Coordinates of C-alpha atoms in Angstrom, one line a residue:
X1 CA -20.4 29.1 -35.3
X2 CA -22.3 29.2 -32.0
X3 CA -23.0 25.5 -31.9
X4 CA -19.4 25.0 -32.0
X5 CA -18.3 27.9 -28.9
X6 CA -21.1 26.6 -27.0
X7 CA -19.9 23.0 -27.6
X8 CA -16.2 24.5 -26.8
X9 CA -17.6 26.1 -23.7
X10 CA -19.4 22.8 -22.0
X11 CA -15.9 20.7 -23.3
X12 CA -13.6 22.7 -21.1
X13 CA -15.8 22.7 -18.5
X14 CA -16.1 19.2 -18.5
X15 CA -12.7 19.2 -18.5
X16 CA -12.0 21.6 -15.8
X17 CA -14.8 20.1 -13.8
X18 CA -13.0 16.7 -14.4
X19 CA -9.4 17.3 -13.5
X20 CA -9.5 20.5 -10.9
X21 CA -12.9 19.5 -9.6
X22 CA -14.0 21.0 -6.0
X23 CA -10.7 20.8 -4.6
X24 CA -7.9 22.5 -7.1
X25 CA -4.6 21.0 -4.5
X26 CA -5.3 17.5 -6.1
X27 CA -4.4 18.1 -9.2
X28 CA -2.0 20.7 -8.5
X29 CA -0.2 18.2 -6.5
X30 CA -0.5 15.1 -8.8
X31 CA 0.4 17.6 -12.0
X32 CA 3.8 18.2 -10.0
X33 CA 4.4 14.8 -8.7
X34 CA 4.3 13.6 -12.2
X35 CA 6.7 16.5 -13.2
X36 CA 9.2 15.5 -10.6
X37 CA 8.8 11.7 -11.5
X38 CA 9.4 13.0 -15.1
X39 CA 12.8 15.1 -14.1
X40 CA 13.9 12.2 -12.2
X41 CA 13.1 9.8 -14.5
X42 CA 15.2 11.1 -17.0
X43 CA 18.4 11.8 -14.6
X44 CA 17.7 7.3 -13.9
X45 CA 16.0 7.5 -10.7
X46 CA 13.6 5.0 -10.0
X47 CA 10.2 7.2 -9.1
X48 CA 7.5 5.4 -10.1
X49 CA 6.2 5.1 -6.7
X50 CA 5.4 8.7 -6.0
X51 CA 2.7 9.5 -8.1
X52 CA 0.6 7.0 -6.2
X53 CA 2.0 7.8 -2.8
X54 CA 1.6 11.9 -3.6
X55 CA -2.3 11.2 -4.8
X56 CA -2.8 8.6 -1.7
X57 CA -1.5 11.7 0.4
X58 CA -2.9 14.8 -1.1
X59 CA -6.6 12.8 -1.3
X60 CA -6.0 11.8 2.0
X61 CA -5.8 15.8 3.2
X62 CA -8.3 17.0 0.9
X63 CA -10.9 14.3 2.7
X64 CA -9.4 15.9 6.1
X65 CA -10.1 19.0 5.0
X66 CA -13.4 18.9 3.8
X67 CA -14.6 16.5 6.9
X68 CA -14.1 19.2 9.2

């Protein structure tokens, strides 16, 4: 039973380590870009350019941010 929580334990912080990383307003921002493509998607709006352009921007700050 331990080899399995520790093996839990190291998955999600692969995972965390993965997706939120050092900065969490990445993937706060790409998680909600994809939600608004999503919404609009489904009321036939034609959004697949934002995810790219929100990560382009939000990577953009976060380099900004940390080069100071």
């Amino acid at each position: 039973m331990t080899l399995v929580l520790g093996w839990l334990k190291g998955f999600g912080r692969f995972w965390y380590g993965f997706v939120i990383g050092d900065d969490w307003t990445v993937a706060a921002t790409v998680a909600v870009a994809l939600l608004v493509t999503w919404l609009l998607h489904t009321a036939a709006v034609a959004t697949w350019w934002l995810p790219p352009l929100a990560a382009v921007v939000v990577v953009g700050a976060s380099l900004r941010r940390a080069g100071r």
